[in-house]
Amino acid sequence: MTAWSRRGFLHGMLLGGGALTLAACGGGGGQALRISHADQTGALAANLYITVLATGRVALIVNKAEIGQGVSTGYATLVADELGVPIDHVDVHYAGSNSEMRTSANLQLTGGSTSTAEAFVPLRRAAAAAREMLIAAAAAQWKVPASDLVAVDGHVVRGADRLPFGELTKHAAQLGVPDSPRLKTAKEFTLIGKVSRRVDIRPKITGAAVFGIDVQVPNMVNAFAIHGPVFGAKPITVKSDAAKQRPGVIAVVAFDWGVAVVAEKFWQARAAAADVEVTWDAGHVAGLDTQVMQKAMREHTGKGLVSKDDGDAGKAIEHAEVVVSGVYEAPYLAHATLEPQNATASVTGDRCEIWAPSQSPTLAQAYVADALGIGMDDVNVHITLCGGGFGRRSVGDVCAQAAQISRAVKRPVKLIWTRESDMTQAYYRPVYAVKVEGALRSGKVTGARVMSRSQSILLSSKKFLGAALSQLPGAMAGMVGDAALALFSTGSFGDLIASEGMANSPYQFGNFELATELVQTRLPVSFWRSVGNSVTGFVMEGLIDELCVAANQDPFTLRRSILPATGKQARVLDALEKLSGWATPPPHGIARGMARHFAFDTEVAQVAEVELVAGRIKVRRVFCVVDCGVPVNPGIIKSQMEGAIIFGLSAAL
Amino acid sequence: MKLVVNGKDVEVEVPADTPLLWVLREEVGLTGTKFGCGKALCGACTVHVDGAPKRSCVTACGTVAGKPITTIEGLANGAELHPVQQAWLEENVPQCGYCQAGQIMTAVVLLKAKPQPTDAEIDDAMSANLCRCGTYPRIRKAVHRAAELLAAGGAK
């Protein structure tokens, strides 16, 4: 365990530094705090995120949730490389709720594939500043110019002379924070770009890792949630006398969302829940089922908002020799994180402490504040490891339920959902129904038209995004919040999330029209791994595939005909063609297909080899090429793609 | 009743039909064994009872009283990892990590029965341990690596 104390962290939190940019801490509160912290601990608390301890270890606050995507390793790599320490000198801690740490959209949020891109420069800048402060301290001690010194392996080095960081921290803390520290060039990277071991493996293979479901706090009790047979069903009657007699049971409490059985131990709550009899109302999504939804989506006649209108797609289709068309549909989809939903809450008076596997401390604060009728600032969220996220953990519904139970029983409560609740309590990937039309003339693609109907994620979380937005400082807060919400509500926004992957498609159709119509139900939806792209990739590539068949053209050839001849798309297609051995026909009985997609600044293309075995589709091999820009850890990128391919296949098959 | 967990005797006061999973997590204090489904469908709760893999979420603890139970916490020898754990480390297997205890416990038993398993034998033995992050290709690689380490006389 490190010698870096929680108190030191809290102290470090008070230092200036803003978002991820290293604001100057010259003079005034920031510098004074940094110096006094060093006087007490000997440590250099360089900014909100990085503290170099007198032991030489580096405490790094990762302002994201580790959901398996490897952000702990990624951020530790960026810092270790820029600071000049071996990566195993870095101890990762996860940021809890902290209004000073809000980044994109004024939220603390892990999502949108933003973590690495968001931090690549600012986090390195923070590390570089700390490095320069340590070098400056050594330079002063040795009475030599700082430019003579380098930071390597946790030491400041000048020829044969070395000073370990730990011996410099107290002095370095007295110095000013450099405004524009020098960042390493790519040639100087020692860790960035290399396949190195993930930093969080050991606890995950020894059973030591603490996920939300493993949290223990003093005086804690456990709650088993009984949810209704459909989402939104409210309990009408609750018979709990028998349950309350069971050993360990403290209370059986009904809420709008269901019934909580609270006991000293979870196994007691679970056993007692079998004795609870609940009758339910039909809930506010009564009458909505898969068939009703599908029919409604197919028959919906709203024309939506045209967000792309290049040339005249209508004319191109009218004058086409061949038109391909179809409707692509995608169902509601659960995330099914392997760790079921859970949260631990402790309510005292008008304050609430939360421990949760959450992808957004801010949204957790907003949901809890709303449920308890308290201020967001009165909710303090601690982030644990997440046994899978995939977007489900951005939603604060479980935290809110745990908080309500804690308030009712006046003790800290760990709430654990069953797998059944996890699969049935909404916040799914939205339904989609997308009509596509493609035009061919003389074997060439002359245009395409897409009419997309889907449910809006932003509207589902309107209330809570509003709460988060309203925390913006200054008089602008209310105005900005209202304006943003008005955009979301009227649908005039064209919901960028719903159309991502189509609106920004690099295909040059010549004539292209995209319209999006938002169809709302009262079943809330949320971000699901890759969000809009998980459906729009299917839609766009399905359209292209149909054009290939209609034009009798090879999938690479046709795509090349409507993509720029040079650039990311071209490079990735070339690499994939080679990697997959596309030029060589597949063996008898094996079929091949390819698809490509651009999302989050990343181009991906894949070939799948498929066979039919006893009437069932069996995917034998998938070839994958990724261009994501500068890779921080290619091994993790590979892991992510392997996992994503399997995740996608799971959903598709 | 007396349970024997990772070589130690533990007295627990629970009804005999309480699932072993929750007894381990809440009465013995070992949280490495995970709850994923409660219906023996995912394998996150896999432990060894008498050397055989058992899904502890559906195992009544009364049925295993007195029998040697091994959990993920009992695999390593102090700081020295079990060869299967060592292989998992070398192959960078875990992503979120939640399923991995169950995966490792299942792999240990597989390798005892089949010291040099083929891909098909790995698939057969381990496909019922679910991983939402999709680490299956790396799990397979790590099982082969563990086979190498075990053949060479254990992890270094």
CSV table of N, CA and C in Angstrom, one decimal, chain A residues 363-473:
chain,number,residue,atom,x,y,z
A,363,LEU,N,-23.8,12.1,-13.2
A,363,LEU,CA,-25.1,11.6,-13.4
A,363,LEU,C,-25.6,10.9,-12.2
A,364,ALA,N,-24.7,10.2,-11.5
A,364,ALA,CA,-25.1,9.5,-10.3
A,364,ALA,C,-25.6,10.6,-9.2
A,365,GLN,N,-24.8,11.6,-9.1
A,365,GLN,CA,-25.2,12.7,-8.2
A,365,GLN,C,-26.6,13.3,-8.6
A,366,ALA,N,-26.8,13.5,-9.9
A,366,ALA,CA,-28.1,14.0,-10.4
A,366,ALA,C,-29.3,13.1,-10.1
A,367,TYR,N,-29.1,11.8,-10.4
A,367,TYR,CA,-30.2,10.9,-10.1
A,367,TYR,C,-30.5,10.8,-8.6
A,368,VAL,N,-29.5,10.8,-7.8
A,368,VAL,CA,-29.7,10.7,-6.3
A,368,VAL,C,-30.3,12.0,-5.8
A,369,ALA,N,-29.7,13.1,-6.2
A,369,ALA,CA,-30.3,14.4,-5.7
A,369,ALA,C,-31.7,14.5,-6.1
A,370,ASP,N,-32.1,14.1,-7.3
A,370,ASP,CA,-33.5,14.1,-7.7
A,370,ASP,C,-34.4,13.2,-6.8
A,371,ALA,N,-33.9,12.0,-6.6
A,371,ALA,CA,-34.7,11.0,-5.8
A,371,ALA,C,-34.9,11.5,-4.4
A,372,LEU,N,-33.8,12.1,-3.8
A,372,LEU,CA,-33.9,12.5,-2.4
A,372,LEU,C,-34.4,13.9,-2.2
A,373,GLY,N,-34.4,14.7,-3.3
A,373,GLY,CA,-34.8,16.1,-3.1
A,373,GLY,C,-33.7,16.9,-2.4
A,374,ILE,N,-32.5,16.6,-2.7
A,374,ILE,CA,-31.4,17.4,-2.1
A,374,ILE,C,-30.5,17.9,-3.2
A,375,GLY,N,-29.5,18.7,-2.9
A,375,GLY,CA,-28.7,19.3,-3.9
A,375,GLY,C,-27.6,18.3,-4.4
A,376,MET,N,-27.2,18.5,-5.6
A,376,MET,CA,-26.2,17.6,-6.2
A,376,MET,C,-24.9,17.7,-5.4
A,377,ASP,N,-24.6,18.9,-4.9
A,377,ASP,CA,-23.4,19.1,-4.1
A,377,ASP,C,-23.4,18.3,-2.8
A,378,ASP,N,-24.6,17.9,-2.4
A,378,ASP,CA,-24.7,17.1,-1.2
A,378,ASP,C,-24.6,15.6,-1.4
A,379,VAL,N,-24.3,15.2,-2.6
A,379,VAL,CA,-24.1,13.8,-3.0
A,379,VAL,C,-22.7,13.6,-3.3
A,380,ASN,N,-22.0,12.7,-2.6
A,380,ASN,CA,-20.6,12.5,-2.8
A,380,ASN,C,-20.4,11.0,-3.3
A,381,VAL,N,-19.9,10.9,-4.5
A,381,VAL,CA,-19.8,9.6,-5.2
A,381,VAL,C,-18.4,9.0,-5.2
A,382,HIS,N,-18.2,7.8,-4.8
A,382,HIS,CA,-17.0,7.1,-4.9
A,382,HIS,C,-17.1,6.1,-6.0
A,383,ILE,N,-16.1,6.0,-6.9
A,383,ILE,CA,-16.2,5.1,-8.0
A,383,ILE,C,-15.4,3.8,-7.7
A,384,THR,N,-16.0,2.7,-8.0
A,384,THR,CA,-15.3,1.4,-7.9
A,384,THR,C,-15.0,0.8,-9.3
A,385,LEU,N,-14.3,-0.3,-9.3
A,385,LEU,CA,-14.1,-1.0,-10.6
A,385,LEU,C,-15.5,-1.4,-11.0
A,386,CYS,N,-15.7,-1.5,-12.3
A,386,CYS,CA,-17.0,-1.9,-12.9
A,386,CYS,C,-16.8,-3.3,-13.6
A,387,GLY,N,-17.7,-4.2,-13.2
A,387,GLY,CA,-17.7,-5.5,-13.9
A,387,GLY,C,-18.4,-5.3,-15.2
A,388,GLY,N,-17.8,-4.6,-16.1
A,388,GLY,CA,-18.5,-4.3,-17.4
A,388,GLY,C,-19.3,-3.0,-17.2
A,389,GLY,N,-19.3,-2.2,-18.3
A,389,GLY,CA,-20.0,-0.9,-18.3
A,389,GLY,C,-20.9,-0.9,-19.5
A,390,PHE,N,-20.3,-0.7,-20.7
A,390,PHE,CA,-21.0,-0.7,-22.0
A,390,PHE,C,-22.0,0.4,-22.1
A,391,GLY,N,-21.9,1.4,-21.1
A,391,GLY,CA,-22.9,2.5,-21.2
A,391,GLY,C,-24.0,2.4,-20.1
A,392,ARG,N,-24.3,1.2,-19.7
A,392,ARG,CA,-25.3,1.0,-18.7
A,392,ARG,C,-25.0,1.7,-17.4
A,393,ARG,N,-23.8,1.8,-17.0
A,393,ARG,CA,-23.4,2.4,-15.7
A,393,ARG,C,-23.4,3.9,-15.8
A,394,SER,N,-23.7,4.5,-16.9
A,394,SER,CA,-23.8,6.0,-16.9
A,394,SER,C,-25.1,6.4,-16.2
A,395,VAL,N,-26.1,5.5,-16.2
A,395,VAL,CA,-27.4,5.8,-15.6
A,395,VAL,C,-27.3,5.7,-14.1
A,396,GLY,N,-27.9,6.7,-13.4
A,396,GLY,CA,-27.8,6.7,-11.9
A,396,GLY,C,-29.0,6.1,-11.2
A,397,ASP,N,-29.8,5.3,-12.0
A,397,ASP,CA,-31.1,4.8,-11.4
A,397,ASP,C,-30.8,3.9,-10.2
A,398,VAL,N,-29.8,3.0,-10.2
A,398,VAL,CA,-29.6,2.1,-9.1
A,398,VAL,C,-29.1,2.9,-7.9
A,399,CYS,N,-28.2,3.9,-8.1
A,399,CYS,CA,-27.8,4.7,-7.0
A,399,CYS,C,-28.9,5.4,-6.4
A,400,ALA,N,-29.9,5.9,-7.2
A,400,ALA,CA,-31.1,6.5,-6.6
A,400,ALA,C,-31.9,5.6,-5.7
A,401,GLN,N,-32.0,4.4,-6.2
A,401,GLN,CA,-32.8,3.4,-5.5
A,401,GLN,C,-32.1,3.0,-4.1
A,402,ALA,N,-30.8,2.9,-4.2
A,402,ALA,CA,-30.0,2.6,-3.0
A,402,ALA,C,-30.2,3.7,-2.0
A,403,ALA,N,-30.1,4.9,-2.5
A,403,ALA,CA,-30.2,6.1,-1.6
A,403,ALA,C,-31.6,6.2,-0.9
A,404,GLN,N,-32.6,5.9,-1.7
A,404,GLN,CA,-34.0,5.9,-1.1
A,404,GLN,C,-34.1,4.9,0.0
A,405,ILE,N,-33.5,3.7,-0.2
A,405,ILE,CA,-33.6,2.6,0.8
A,405,ILE,C,-32.8,3.1,2.0
A,406,SER,N,-31.6,3.6,1.8
A,406,SER,CA,-30.8,4.1,3.0
A,406,SER,C,-31.5,5.1,3.8
A,407,ARG,N,-32.2,6.0,3.1
A,407,ARG,CA,-32.9,7.0,3.9
A,407,ARG,C,-34.1,6.4,4.7
A,408,ALA,N,-34.7,5.4,4.1
A,408,ALA,CA,-35.8,4.7,4.8
A,408,ALA,C,-35.4,3.9,6.0
A,409,VAL,N,-34.2,3.3,5.9
A,409,VAL,CA,-33.8,2.4,7.1
A,409,VAL,C,-32.8,3.1,7.9
A,410,LYS,N,-32.3,4.3,7.5
A,410,LYS,CA,-31.4,5.1,8.3
A,410,LYS,C,-30.1,4.3,8.6
A,411,ARG,N,-29.6,3.6,7.6
A,411,ARG,CA,-28.3,2.9,7.7
A,411,ARG,C,-27.7,2.9,6.3
A,412,PRO,N,-26.4,2.7,6.2
A,412,PRO,CA,-25.8,2.5,4.8
A,412,PRO,C,-26.3,1.2,4.3
A,413,VAL,N,-26.7,1.2,3.0
A,413,VAL,CA,-27.3,0.1,2.3
A,413,VAL,C,-26.6,-0.3,1.0
A,414,LYS,N,-26.2,-1.6,0.9
A,414,LYS,CA,-25.8,-2.1,-0.4
A,414,LYS,C,-26.9,-2.7,-1.1
A,415,LEU,N,-27.3,-2.2,-2.2
A,415,LEU,CA,-28.4,-2.8,-3.0
A,415,LEU,C,-27.8,-3.6,-4.2
A,416,ILE,N,-28.2,-4.8,-4.3
A,416,ILE,CA,-27.8,-5.7,-5.4
A,416,ILE,C,-29.0,-6.1,-6.2
A,417,TRP,N,-29.0,-5.9,-7.5
A,417,TRP,CA,-30.1,-6.3,-8.3
A,417,TRP,C,-29.9,-7.8,-8.7
A,418,THR,N,-30.9,-8.5,-9.0
A,418,THR,CA,-30.8,-9.8,-9.6
A,418,THR,C,-30.5,-9.6,-11.1
A,419,ARG,N,-30.0,-10.7,-11.7
A,419,ARG,CA,-29.8,-10.7,-13.2
A,419,ARG,C,-31.1,-10.4,-13.9
A,420,GLU,N,-32.2,-11.0,-13.4
A,420,GLU,CA,-33.5,-10.7,-14.0
A,420,GLU,C,-33.8,-9.2,-14.0
A,421,SER,N,-33.6,-8.6,-12.9
A,421,SER,CA,-33.8,-7.1,-12.9
A,421,SER,C,-32.9,-6.4,-13.9
A,422,ASP,N,-31.7,-6.9,-13.9
A,422,ASP,CA,-30.7,-6.2,-14.8
A,422,ASP,C,-31.2,-6.3,-16.3
A,423,MET,N,-31.8,-7.4,-16.6
A,423,MET,CA,-32.3,-7.5,-18.0
A,423,MET,C,-33.6,-6.8,-18.3
A,424,THR,N,-34.4,-6.5,-17.3
A,424,THR,CA,-35.7,-6.0,-17.5
A,424,THR,C,-36.0,-4.6,-17.1
A,425,GLN,N,-35.0,-4.0,-16.4
A,425,GLN,CA,-35.2,-2.6,-15.9
A,425,GLN,C,-34.7,-1.6,-16.9
A,426,ALA,N,-34.9,-1.7,-18.2
A,426,ALA,CA,-34.8,-0.7,-19.2
A,426,ALA,C,-33.4,-0.1,-19.4
A,427,TYR,N,-33.4,1.2,-19.9
A,427,TYR,CA,-32.2,1.8,-20.3
A,427,TYR,C,-31.4,1.0,-21.3
A,428,TYR,N,-32.2,0.4,-22.3
A,428,TYR,CA,-31.6,-0.4,-23.3
A,428,TYR,C,-31.0,0.5,-24.4
A,429,ARG,N,-30.4,-0.2,-25.4
A,429,ARG,CA,-30.0,0.5,-26.7
A,429,ARG,C,-31.4,0.8,-27.4
A,430,PRO,N,-31.5,2.0,-28.0
A,430,PRO,CA,-32.8,2.3,-28.6
A,430,PRO,C,-33.2,1.4,-29.8
A,431,VAL,N,-34.5,1.4,-30.0
A,431,VAL,CA,-35.0,0.7,-31.2
A,431,VAL,C,-34.7,1.6,-32.4
A,432,TYR,N,-34.5,0.9,-33.5
A,432,TYR,CA,-34.3,1.7,-34.8
A,432,TYR,C,-35.1,1.0,-35.9
A,433,ALA,N,-35.6,1.8,-36.8
A,433,ALA,CA,-36.2,1.3,-38.1
A,433,ALA,C,-35.7,2.3,-39.1
A,434,VAL,N,-34.8,1.9,-40.0
A,434,VAL,CA,-34.2,2.8,-41.0
A,434,VAL,C,-34.5,2.3,-42.4
A,435,LYS,N,-35.1,3.2,-43.2
A,435,LYS,CA,-35.3,2.9,-44.6
A,435,LYS,C,-34.2,3.4,-45.4
A,436,VAL,N,-33.6,2.6,-46.2
A,436,VAL,CA,-32.5,3.0,-47.1
A,436,VAL,C,-32.9,2.8,-48.5
A,437,GLU,N,-32.4,3.6,-49.4
A,437,GLU,CA,-32.5,3.5,-50.8
A,437,GLU,C,-31.2,3.8,-51.5
A,438,GLY,N,-30.8,3.0,-52.4
A,438,GLY,CA,-29.5,3.3,-53.1
A,438,GLY,C,-29.8,3.3,-54.6
A,439,ALA,N,-29.2,4.2,-55.4
A,439,ALA,CA,-29.4,4.3,-56.8
A,439,ALA,C,-28.2,3.9,-57.6
A,440,LEU,N,-28.4,3.1,-58.7
A,440,LEU,CA,-27.3,2.7,-59.6
A,440,LEU,C,-27.7,3.1,-61.0
A,441,ARG,N,-26.7,3.6,-61.7
A,441,ARG,CA,-26.9,3.9,-63.1
A,441,ARG,C,-25.6,3.6,-63.9
A,442,SER,N,-25.7,2.7,-64.9
A,442,SER,CA,-24.5,2.2,-65.6
A,442,SER,C,-23.5,1.6,-64.6
A,443,GLY,N,-24.0,0.9,-63.7
A,443,GLY,CA,-23.1,0.2,-62.8
A,443,GLY,C,-22.4,1.1,-61.8
A,444,LYS,N,-22.8,2.4,-61.7
A,444,LYS,CA,-22.2,3.3,-60.7
A,444,LYS,C,-23.2,3.7,-59.7
A,445,VAL,N,-22.8,4.0,-58.5
A,445,VAL,CA,-23.6,4.5,-57.5
A,445,VAL,C,-23.9,6.0,-57.7
A,446,THR,N,-25.2,6.3,-57.8
A,446,THR,CA,-25.5,7.7,-58.2
A,446,THR,C,-26.2,8.5,-57.0
A,447,GLY,N,-26.6,7.7,-56.0
A,447,GLY,CA,-27.2,8.5,-54.9
A,447,GLY,C,-27.7,7.5,-53.8
A,448,ALA,N,-28.1,8.1,-52.7
A,448,ALA,CA,-28.6,7.3,-51.6
A,448,ALA,C,-29.5,8.2,-50.7
A,449,ARG,N,-30.5,7.5,-50.2
A,449,ARG,CA,-31.4,8.3,-49.3
A,449,ARG,C,-31.7,7.4,-48.1
A,450,VAL,N,-31.6,8.0,-46.9
A,450,VAL,CA,-31.8,7.3,-45.6
A,450,VAL,C,-32.8,8.0,-44.8
A,451,MET,N,-33.8,7.3,-44.3
A,451,MET,CA,-34.8,7.9,-43.4
A,451,MET,C,-34.8,7.0,-42.1
A,452,SER,N,-34.3,7.6,-41.0
A,452,SER,CA,-34.0,6.8,-39.8
A,452,SER,C,-35.0,7.2,-38.7
A,453,ARG,N,-35.6,6.2,-38.2
A,453,ARG,CA,-36.5,6.4,-37.0
A,453,ARG,C,-35.9,5.7,-35.8
A,454,SER,N,-35.7,6.4,-34.8
A,454,SER,CA,-35.1,5.8,-33.6
A,454,SER,C,-35.6,6.6,-32.3
A,455,GLN,N,-35.2,6.0,-31.2
A,455,GLN,CA,-35.5,6.7,-29.9
A,455,GLN,C,-34.3,7.5,-29.5
A,456,SER,N,-34.6,8.6,-28.8
A,456,SER,CA,-33.5,9.5,-28.4
A,456,SER,C,-33.0,9.2,-27.0
A,457,ILE,N,-31.7,9.0,-26.9
A,457,ILE,CA,-31.1,8.8,-25.6
A,457,ILE,C,-31.1,10.1,-24.8
A,458,LEU,N,-30.8,11.2,-25.5
A,458,LEU,CA,-30.7,12.4,-24.8
A,458,LEU,C,-32.1,12.8,-24.2
A,459,LEU,N,-33.2,12.5,-24.9
A,459,LEU,CA,-34.5,12.8,-24.3
A,459,LEU,C,-34.8,12.0,-23.1
A,460,SER,N,-34.3,10.7,-23.2
A,460,SER,CA,-34.5,9.8,-22.0
A,460,SER,C,-33.8,10.3,-20.8
A,461,SER,N,-32.7,11.0,-20.9
A,461,SER,CA,-32.0,11.5,-19.7
A,461,SER,C,-32.1,13.0,-19.6
A,462,LYS,N,-33.1,13.6,-20.3
A,462,LYS,CA,-33.2,15.0,-20.3
A,462,LYS,C,-33.2,15.6,-18.9
A,463,LYS,N,-34.0,15.0,-18.0
A,463,LYS,CA,-34.1,15.5,-16.6
A,463,LYS,C,-32.8,15.6,-15.9
A,464,PHE,N,-32.0,14.5,-16.2
A,464,PHE,CA,-30.8,14.4,-15.4
A,464,PHE,C,-29.6,15.2,-16.0
A,465,LEU,N,-29.7,15.3,-17.4
A,465,LEU,CA,-28.7,16.1,-18.1
A,465,LEU,C,-28.9,17.5,-17.6
A,466,GLY,N,-30.2,17.9,-17.5
A,466,GLY,CA,-30.6,19.2,-17.1
A,466,GLY,C,-30.0,19.5,-15.7
A,467,ALA,N,-30.1,18.6,-14.8
A,467,ALA,CA,-29.5,18.8,-13.5
A,467,ALA,C,-28.0,19.0,-13.5
A,468,ALA,N,-27.4,18.2,-14.4
A,468,ALA,CA,-25.9,18.3,-14.5
A,468,ALA,C,-25.6,19.7,-15.1
A,469,LEU,N,-26.3,20.0,-16.2
A,469,LEU,CA,-26.0,21.3,-16.9
A,469,LEU,C,-26.3,22.5,-16.0
A,470,SER,N,-27.2,22.4,-15.1
A,470,SER,CA,-27.6,23.5,-14.2
A,470,SER,C,-26.5,23.8,-13.2
A,471,GLN,N,-25.5,22.9,-13.1
A,471,GLN,CA,-24.4,23.2,-12.2
A,471,GLN,C,-23.3,24.1,-12.8
A,472,LEU,N,-23.5,24.5,-14.1
A,472,LEU,CA,-22.5,25.3,-14.7
A,472,LEU,C,-22.4,26.6,-13.8
A,473,PRO,N,-21.2,27.1,-13.7
A,473,PRO,CA,-21.1,28.3,-12.8
A,473,PRO,C,-21.7,29.5,-13.5
